[in-house]
Short mmCIF file of N, CA and C in Angstrom, two decimals:
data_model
loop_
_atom_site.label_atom_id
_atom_site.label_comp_id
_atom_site.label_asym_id
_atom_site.label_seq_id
_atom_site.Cartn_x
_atom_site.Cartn_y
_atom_site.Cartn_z
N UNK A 1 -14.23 -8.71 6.65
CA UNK A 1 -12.92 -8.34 6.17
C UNK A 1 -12.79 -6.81 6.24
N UNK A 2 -12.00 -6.29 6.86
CA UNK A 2 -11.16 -5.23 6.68
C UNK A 2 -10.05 -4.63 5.45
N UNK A 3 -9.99 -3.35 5.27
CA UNK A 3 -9.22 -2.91 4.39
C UNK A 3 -8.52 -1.41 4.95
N UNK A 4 -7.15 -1.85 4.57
CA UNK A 4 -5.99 -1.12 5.02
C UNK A 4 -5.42 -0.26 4.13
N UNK A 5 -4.99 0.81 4.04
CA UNK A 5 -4.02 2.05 2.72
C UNK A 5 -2.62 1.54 3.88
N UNK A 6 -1.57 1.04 3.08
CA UNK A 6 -0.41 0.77 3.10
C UNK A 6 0.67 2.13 2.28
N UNK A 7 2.08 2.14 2.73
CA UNK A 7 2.36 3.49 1.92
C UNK A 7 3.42 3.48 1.71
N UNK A 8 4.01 4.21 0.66
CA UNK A 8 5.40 4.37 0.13
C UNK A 8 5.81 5.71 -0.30
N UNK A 9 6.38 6.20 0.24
CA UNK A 9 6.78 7.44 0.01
C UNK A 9 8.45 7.48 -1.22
N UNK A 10 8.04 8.19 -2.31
CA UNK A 10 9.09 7.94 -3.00
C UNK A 10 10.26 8.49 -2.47
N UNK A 11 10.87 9.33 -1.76
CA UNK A 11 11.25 10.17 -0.96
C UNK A 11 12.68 9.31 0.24
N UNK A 12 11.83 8.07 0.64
CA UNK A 12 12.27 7.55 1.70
C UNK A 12 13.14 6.92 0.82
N UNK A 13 14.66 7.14 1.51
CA UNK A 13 16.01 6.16 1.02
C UNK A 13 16.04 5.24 1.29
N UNK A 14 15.22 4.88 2.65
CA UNK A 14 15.46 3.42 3.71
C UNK A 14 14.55 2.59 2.63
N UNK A 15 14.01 2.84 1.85
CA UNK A 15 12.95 1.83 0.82
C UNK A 15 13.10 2.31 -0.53
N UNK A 16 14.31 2.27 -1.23
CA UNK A 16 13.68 2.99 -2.78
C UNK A 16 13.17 2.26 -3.12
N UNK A 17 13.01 3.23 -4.61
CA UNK A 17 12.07 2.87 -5.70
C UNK A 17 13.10 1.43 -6.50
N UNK A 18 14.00 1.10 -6.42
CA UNK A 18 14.72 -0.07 -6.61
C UNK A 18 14.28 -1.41 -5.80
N UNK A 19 13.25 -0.87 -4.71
CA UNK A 19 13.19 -2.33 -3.69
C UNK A 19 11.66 -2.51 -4.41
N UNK A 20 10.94 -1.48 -4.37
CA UNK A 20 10.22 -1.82 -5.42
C UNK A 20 9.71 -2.46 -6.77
N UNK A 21 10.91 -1.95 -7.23
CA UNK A 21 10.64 -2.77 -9.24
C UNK A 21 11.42 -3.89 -7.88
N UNK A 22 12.41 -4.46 -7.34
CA UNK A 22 12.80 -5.97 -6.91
C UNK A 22 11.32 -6.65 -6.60
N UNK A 23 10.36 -5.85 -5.67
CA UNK A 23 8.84 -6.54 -5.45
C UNK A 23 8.21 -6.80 -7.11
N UNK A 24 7.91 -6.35 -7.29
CA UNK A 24 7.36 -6.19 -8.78
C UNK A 24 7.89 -7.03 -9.54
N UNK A 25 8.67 -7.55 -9.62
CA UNK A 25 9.59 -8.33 -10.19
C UNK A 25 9.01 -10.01 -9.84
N UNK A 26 9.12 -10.16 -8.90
CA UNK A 26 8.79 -11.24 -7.63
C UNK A 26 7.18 -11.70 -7.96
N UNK A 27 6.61 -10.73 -7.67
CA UNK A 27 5.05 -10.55 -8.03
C UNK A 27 4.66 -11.21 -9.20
N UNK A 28 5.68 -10.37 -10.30
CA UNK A 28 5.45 -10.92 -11.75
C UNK A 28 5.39 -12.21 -11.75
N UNK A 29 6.81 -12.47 -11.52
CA UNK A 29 7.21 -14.17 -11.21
C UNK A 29 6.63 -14.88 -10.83
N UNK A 30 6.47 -14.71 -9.36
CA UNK A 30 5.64 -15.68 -8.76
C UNK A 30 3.93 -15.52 -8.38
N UNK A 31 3.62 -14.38 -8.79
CA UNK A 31 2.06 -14.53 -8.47
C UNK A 31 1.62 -13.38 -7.18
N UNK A 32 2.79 -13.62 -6.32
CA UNK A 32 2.98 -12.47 -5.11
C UNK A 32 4.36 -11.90 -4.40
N UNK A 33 4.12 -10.98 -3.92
CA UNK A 33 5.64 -11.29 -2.70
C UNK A 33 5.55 -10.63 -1.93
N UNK A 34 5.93 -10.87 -0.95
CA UNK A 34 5.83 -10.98 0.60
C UNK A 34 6.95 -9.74 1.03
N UNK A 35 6.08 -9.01 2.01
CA UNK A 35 7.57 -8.14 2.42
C UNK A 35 6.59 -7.33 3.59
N UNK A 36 7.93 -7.09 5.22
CA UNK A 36 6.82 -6.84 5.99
C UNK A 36 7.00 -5.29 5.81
N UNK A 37 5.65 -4.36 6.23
CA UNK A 37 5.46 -3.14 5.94
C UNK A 37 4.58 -2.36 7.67
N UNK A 38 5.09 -1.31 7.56
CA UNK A 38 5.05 -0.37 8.64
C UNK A 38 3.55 -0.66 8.49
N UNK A 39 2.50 -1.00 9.82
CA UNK A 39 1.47 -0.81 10.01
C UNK A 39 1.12 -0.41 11.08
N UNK A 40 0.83 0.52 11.18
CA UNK A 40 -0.01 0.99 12.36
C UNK A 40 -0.86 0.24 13.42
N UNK A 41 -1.96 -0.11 12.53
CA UNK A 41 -3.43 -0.74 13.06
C UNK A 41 -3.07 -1.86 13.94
N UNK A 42 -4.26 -1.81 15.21
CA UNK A 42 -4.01 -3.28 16.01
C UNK A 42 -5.36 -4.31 15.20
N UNK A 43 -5.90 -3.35 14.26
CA UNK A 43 -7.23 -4.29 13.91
C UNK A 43 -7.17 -4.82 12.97
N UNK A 44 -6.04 -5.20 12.34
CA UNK A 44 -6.08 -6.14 11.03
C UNK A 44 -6.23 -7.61 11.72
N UNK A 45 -6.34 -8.28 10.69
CA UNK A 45 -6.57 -9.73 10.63
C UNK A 45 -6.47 -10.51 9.83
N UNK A 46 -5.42 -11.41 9.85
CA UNK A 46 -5.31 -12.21 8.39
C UNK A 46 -6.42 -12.62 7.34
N UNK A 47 -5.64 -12.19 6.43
CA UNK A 47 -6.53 -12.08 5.25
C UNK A 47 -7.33 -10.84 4.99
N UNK A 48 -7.22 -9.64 5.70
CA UNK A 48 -7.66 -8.41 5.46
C UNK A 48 -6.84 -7.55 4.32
N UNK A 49 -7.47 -7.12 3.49
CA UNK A 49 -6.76 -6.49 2.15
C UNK A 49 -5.98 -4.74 2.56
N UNK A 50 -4.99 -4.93 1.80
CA UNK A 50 -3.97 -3.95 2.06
C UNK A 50 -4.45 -3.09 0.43
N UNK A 51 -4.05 -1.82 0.43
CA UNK A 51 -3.95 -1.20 -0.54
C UNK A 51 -2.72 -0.48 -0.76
N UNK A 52 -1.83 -0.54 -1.48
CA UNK A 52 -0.45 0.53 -1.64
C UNK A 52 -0.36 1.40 -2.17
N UNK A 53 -0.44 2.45 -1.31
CA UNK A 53 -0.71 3.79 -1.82
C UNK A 53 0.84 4.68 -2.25
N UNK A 54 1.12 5.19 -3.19
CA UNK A 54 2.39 6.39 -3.37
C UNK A 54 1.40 7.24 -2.80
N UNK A 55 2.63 7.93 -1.97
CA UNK A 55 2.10 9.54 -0.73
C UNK A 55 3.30 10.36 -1.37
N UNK A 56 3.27 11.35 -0.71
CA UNK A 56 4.01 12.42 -0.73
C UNK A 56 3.77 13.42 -2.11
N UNK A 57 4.95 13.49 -2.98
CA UNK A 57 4.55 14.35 -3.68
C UNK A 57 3.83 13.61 -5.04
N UNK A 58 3.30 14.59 -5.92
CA UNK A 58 2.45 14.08 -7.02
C UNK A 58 3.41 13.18 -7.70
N UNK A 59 2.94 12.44 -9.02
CA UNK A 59 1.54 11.99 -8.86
C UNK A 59 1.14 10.96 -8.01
N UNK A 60 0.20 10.87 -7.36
CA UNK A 60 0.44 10.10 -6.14
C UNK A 60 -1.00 8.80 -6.48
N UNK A 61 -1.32 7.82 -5.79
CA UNK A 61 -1.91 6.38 -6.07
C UNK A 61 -1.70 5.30 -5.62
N UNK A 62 -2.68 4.56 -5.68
CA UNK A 62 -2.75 2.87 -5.42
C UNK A 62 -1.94 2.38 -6.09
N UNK A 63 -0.95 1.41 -6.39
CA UNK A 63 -0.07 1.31 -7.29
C UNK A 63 0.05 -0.39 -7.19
N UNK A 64 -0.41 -0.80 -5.33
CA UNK A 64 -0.63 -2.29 -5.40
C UNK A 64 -1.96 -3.04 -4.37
N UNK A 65 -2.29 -3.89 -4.21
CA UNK A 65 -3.17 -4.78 -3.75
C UNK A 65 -2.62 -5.83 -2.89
N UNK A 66 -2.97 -6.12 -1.79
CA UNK A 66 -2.52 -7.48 -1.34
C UNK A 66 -3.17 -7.91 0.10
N UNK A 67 -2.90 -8.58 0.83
CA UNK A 67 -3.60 -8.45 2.26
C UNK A 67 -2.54 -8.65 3.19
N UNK A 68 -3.24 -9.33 4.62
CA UNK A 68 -2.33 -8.95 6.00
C UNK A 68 -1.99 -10.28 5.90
N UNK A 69 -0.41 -11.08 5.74
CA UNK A 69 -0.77 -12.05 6.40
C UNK A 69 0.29 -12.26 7.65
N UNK A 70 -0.08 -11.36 8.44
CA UNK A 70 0.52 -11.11 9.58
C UNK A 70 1.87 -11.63 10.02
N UNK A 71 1.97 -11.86 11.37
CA UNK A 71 1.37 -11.12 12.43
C UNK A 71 2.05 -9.66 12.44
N UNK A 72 1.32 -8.97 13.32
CA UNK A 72 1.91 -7.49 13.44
C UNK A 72 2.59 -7.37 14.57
N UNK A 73 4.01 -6.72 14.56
CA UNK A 73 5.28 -6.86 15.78
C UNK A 73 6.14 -5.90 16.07
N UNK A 74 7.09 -5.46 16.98
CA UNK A 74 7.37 -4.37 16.62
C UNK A 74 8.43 -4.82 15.64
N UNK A 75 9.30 -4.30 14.94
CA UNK A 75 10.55 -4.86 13.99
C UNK A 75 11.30 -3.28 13.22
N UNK A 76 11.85 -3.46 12.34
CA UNK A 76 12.97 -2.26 12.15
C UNK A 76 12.52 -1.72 10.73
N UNK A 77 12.10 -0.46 10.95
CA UNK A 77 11.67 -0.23 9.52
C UNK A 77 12.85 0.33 8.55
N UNK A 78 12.54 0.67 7.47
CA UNK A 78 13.23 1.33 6.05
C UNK A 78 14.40 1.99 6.82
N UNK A 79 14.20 3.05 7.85
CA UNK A 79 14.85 3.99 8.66
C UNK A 79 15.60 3.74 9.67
N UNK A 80 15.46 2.08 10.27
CA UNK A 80 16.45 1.65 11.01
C UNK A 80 15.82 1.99 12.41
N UNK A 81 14.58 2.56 12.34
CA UNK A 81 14.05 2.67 13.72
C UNK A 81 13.02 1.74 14.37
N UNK A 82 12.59 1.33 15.16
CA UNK A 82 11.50 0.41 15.55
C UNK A 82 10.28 0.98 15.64
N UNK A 83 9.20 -0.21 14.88
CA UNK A 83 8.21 0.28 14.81
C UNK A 83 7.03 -0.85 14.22
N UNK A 84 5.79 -1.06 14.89
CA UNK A 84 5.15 -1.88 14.07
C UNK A 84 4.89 -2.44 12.66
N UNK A 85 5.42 -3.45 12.43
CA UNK A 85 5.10 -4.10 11.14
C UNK A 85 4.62 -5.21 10.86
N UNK A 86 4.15 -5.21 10.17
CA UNK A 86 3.39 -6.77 9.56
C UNK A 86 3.61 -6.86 8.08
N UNK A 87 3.45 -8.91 7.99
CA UNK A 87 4.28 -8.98 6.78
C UNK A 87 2.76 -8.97 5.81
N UNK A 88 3.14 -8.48 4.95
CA UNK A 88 2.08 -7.96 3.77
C UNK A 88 2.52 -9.09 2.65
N UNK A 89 1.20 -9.47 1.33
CA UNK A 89 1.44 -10.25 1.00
C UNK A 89 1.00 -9.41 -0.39
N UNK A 90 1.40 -9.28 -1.47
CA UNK A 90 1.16 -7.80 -2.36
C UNK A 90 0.89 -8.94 -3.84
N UNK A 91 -0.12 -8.78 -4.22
CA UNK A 91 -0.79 -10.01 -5.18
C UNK A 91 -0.91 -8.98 -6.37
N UNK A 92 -0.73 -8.01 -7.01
CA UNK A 92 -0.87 -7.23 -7.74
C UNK A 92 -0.57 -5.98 -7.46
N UNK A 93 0.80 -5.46 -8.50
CA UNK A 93 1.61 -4.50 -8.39
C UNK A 93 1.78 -4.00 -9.60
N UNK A 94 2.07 -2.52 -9.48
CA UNK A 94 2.65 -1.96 -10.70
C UNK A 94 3.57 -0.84 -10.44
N UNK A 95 4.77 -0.09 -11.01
CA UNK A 95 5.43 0.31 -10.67
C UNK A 95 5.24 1.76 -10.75
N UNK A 96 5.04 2.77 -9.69
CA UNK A 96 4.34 3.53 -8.92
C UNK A 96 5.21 4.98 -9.53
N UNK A 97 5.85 5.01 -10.89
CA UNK A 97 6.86 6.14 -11.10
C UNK A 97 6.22 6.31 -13.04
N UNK A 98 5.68 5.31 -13.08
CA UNK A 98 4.93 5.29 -14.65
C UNK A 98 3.30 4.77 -14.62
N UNK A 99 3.01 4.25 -13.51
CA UNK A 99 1.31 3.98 -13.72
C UNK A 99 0.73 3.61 -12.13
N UNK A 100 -0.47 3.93 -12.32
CA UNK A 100 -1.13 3.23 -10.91
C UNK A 100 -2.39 2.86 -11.43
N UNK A 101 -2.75 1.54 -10.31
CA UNK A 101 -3.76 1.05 -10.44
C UNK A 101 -5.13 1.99 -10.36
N UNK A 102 -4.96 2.83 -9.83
CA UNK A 102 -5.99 3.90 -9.04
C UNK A 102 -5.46 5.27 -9.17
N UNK A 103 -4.72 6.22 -9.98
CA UNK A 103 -5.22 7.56 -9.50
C UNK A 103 -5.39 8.27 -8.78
N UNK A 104 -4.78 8.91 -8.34
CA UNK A 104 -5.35 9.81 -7.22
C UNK A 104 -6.54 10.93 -8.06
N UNK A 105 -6.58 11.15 -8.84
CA UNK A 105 -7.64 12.09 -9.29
C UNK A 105 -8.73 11.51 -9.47
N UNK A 106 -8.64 10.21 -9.55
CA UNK A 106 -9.95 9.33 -9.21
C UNK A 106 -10.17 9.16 -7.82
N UNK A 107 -9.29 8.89 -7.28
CA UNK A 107 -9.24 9.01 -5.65
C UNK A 107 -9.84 10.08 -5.13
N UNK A 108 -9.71 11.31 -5.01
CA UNK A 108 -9.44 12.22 -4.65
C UNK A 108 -11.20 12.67 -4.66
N UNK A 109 -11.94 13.35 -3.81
CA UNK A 109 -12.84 13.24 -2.96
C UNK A 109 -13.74 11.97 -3.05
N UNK A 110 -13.37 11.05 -2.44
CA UNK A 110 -14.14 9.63 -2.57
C UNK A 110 -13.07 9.26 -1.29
N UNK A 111 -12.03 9.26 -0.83
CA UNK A 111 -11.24 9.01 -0.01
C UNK A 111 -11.42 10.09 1.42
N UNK A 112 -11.94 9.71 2.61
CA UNK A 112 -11.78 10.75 3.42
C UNK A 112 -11.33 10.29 5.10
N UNK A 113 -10.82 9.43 4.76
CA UNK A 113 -9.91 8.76 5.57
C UNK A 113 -8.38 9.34 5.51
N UNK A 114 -7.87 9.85 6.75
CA UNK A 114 -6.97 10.74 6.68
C UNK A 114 -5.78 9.33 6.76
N UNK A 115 -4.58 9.05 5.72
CA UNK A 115 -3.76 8.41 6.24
C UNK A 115 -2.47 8.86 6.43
N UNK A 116 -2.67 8.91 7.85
CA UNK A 116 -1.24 9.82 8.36
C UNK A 116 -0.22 8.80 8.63
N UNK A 117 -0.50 7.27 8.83
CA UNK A 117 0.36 6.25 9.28
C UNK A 117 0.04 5.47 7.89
N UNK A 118 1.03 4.49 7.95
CA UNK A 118 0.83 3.01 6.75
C UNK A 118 0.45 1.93 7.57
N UNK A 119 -0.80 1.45 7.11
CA UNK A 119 -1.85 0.50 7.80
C UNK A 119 -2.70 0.98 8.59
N UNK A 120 -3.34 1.85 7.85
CA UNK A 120 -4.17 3.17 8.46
C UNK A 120 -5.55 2.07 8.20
N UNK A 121 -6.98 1.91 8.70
CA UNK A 121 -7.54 1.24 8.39
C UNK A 121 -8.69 2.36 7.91
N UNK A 122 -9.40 1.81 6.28
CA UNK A 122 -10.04 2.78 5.72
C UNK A 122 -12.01 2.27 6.17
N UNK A 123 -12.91 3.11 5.53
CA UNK A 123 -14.34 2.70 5.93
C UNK A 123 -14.62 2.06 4.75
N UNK A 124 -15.43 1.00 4.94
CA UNK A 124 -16.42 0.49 4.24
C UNK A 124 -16.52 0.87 3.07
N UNK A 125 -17.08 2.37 2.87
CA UNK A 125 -17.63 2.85 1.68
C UNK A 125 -16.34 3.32 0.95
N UNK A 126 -15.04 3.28 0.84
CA UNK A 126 -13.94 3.80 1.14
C UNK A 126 -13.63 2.34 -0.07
N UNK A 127 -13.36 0.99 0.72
CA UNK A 127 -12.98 -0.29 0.30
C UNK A 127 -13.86 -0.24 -1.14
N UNK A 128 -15.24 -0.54 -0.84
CA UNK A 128 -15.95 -0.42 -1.81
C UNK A 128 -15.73 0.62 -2.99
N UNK A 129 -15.46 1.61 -3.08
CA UNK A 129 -15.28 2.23 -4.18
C UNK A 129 -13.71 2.08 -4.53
N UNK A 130 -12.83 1.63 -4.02
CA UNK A 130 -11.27 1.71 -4.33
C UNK A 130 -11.79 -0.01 -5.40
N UNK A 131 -12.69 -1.04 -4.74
CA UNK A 131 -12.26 -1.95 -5.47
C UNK A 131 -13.72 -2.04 -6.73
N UNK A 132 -14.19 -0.76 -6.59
CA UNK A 132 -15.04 -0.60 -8.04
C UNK A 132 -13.94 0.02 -9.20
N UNK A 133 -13.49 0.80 -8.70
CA UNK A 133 -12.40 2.00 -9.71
C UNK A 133 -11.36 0.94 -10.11
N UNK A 134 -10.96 -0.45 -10.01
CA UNK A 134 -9.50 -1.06 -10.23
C UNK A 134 -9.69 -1.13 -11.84
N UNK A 135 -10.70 -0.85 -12.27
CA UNK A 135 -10.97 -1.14 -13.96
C UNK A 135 -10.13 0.54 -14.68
N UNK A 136 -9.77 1.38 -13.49
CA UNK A 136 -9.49 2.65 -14.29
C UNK A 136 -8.09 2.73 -14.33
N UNK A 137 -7.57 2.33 -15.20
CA UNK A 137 -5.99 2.33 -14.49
C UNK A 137 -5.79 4.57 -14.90
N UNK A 138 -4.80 4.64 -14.04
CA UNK A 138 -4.65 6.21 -14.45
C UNK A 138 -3.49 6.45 -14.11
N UNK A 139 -2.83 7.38 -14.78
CA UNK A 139 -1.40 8.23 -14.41
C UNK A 139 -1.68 9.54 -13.18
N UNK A 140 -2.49 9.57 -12.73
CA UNK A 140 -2.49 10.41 -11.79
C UNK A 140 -3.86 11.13 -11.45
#
């Protein structure tokens, strides 16, 4: 199994923070929810775990969990432009403007995987410590 940093930039209009609490919402409800997300990578594989990271400005974090359950295609992102996506399946969420699962100050040299795209694929030692730290919840 593989593991992916997925991303949300609070920033982007084509996705607010409103489509969000709607996921979160869903999640609550039903256990998960499904929504496809800009991925980069040709190396995922169903059932490979996604991580949702807030980027851009502080405080920034993991905020959800979920995996690939594909397939990856090109399709129309947030921005109305084309671009690889795959549908993501997000099994644990929290809303990324009052808490994250992860921290970035816990993050932050333990992560050295540069993610310049969403569905950036991270290392080994990378997965492993993101899913030791899920016991820390942190504001930043």
């Amino acid at each position: 199994m593989a593991d992916f940093i997925i991303s949300w930039v609070e920033e982007n209009q084509g996705f607010p923070h409103s489509k969000i609490i709607g996921l979160l919402n869903l999640c609550t409800n039903n256990g998960y929810a499904d929504e496809p997300w800009r991925f980069q990578s040709t190396k995922a594989r169903f059932g490979d775990r996604v991580w949702l990271m807030k980027q851009g400005k502080d405080p920034r974090g993991v905020f959800g969990i979920g995996e690939f359950i594909g397939p990856r295609a090109m399709g129309e992102a947030s921005n109305g432009k084309a671009c690889p996506m795959a549908l993501v399946r997000l099994t644990s969420l929290v809303d990324p403007l009052s808490q994250f699962l992860i921290g970035w100050s816990l993050m932050r040299g333990n992560m050295t995987t540069a993610v310049r795209a969403s569905g950036t694929m991270i290392t080994d030692k990378e997965a492993v410590f993101l899913a030791d730290s899920l016991g820390a919840t942190s504001k930043g």
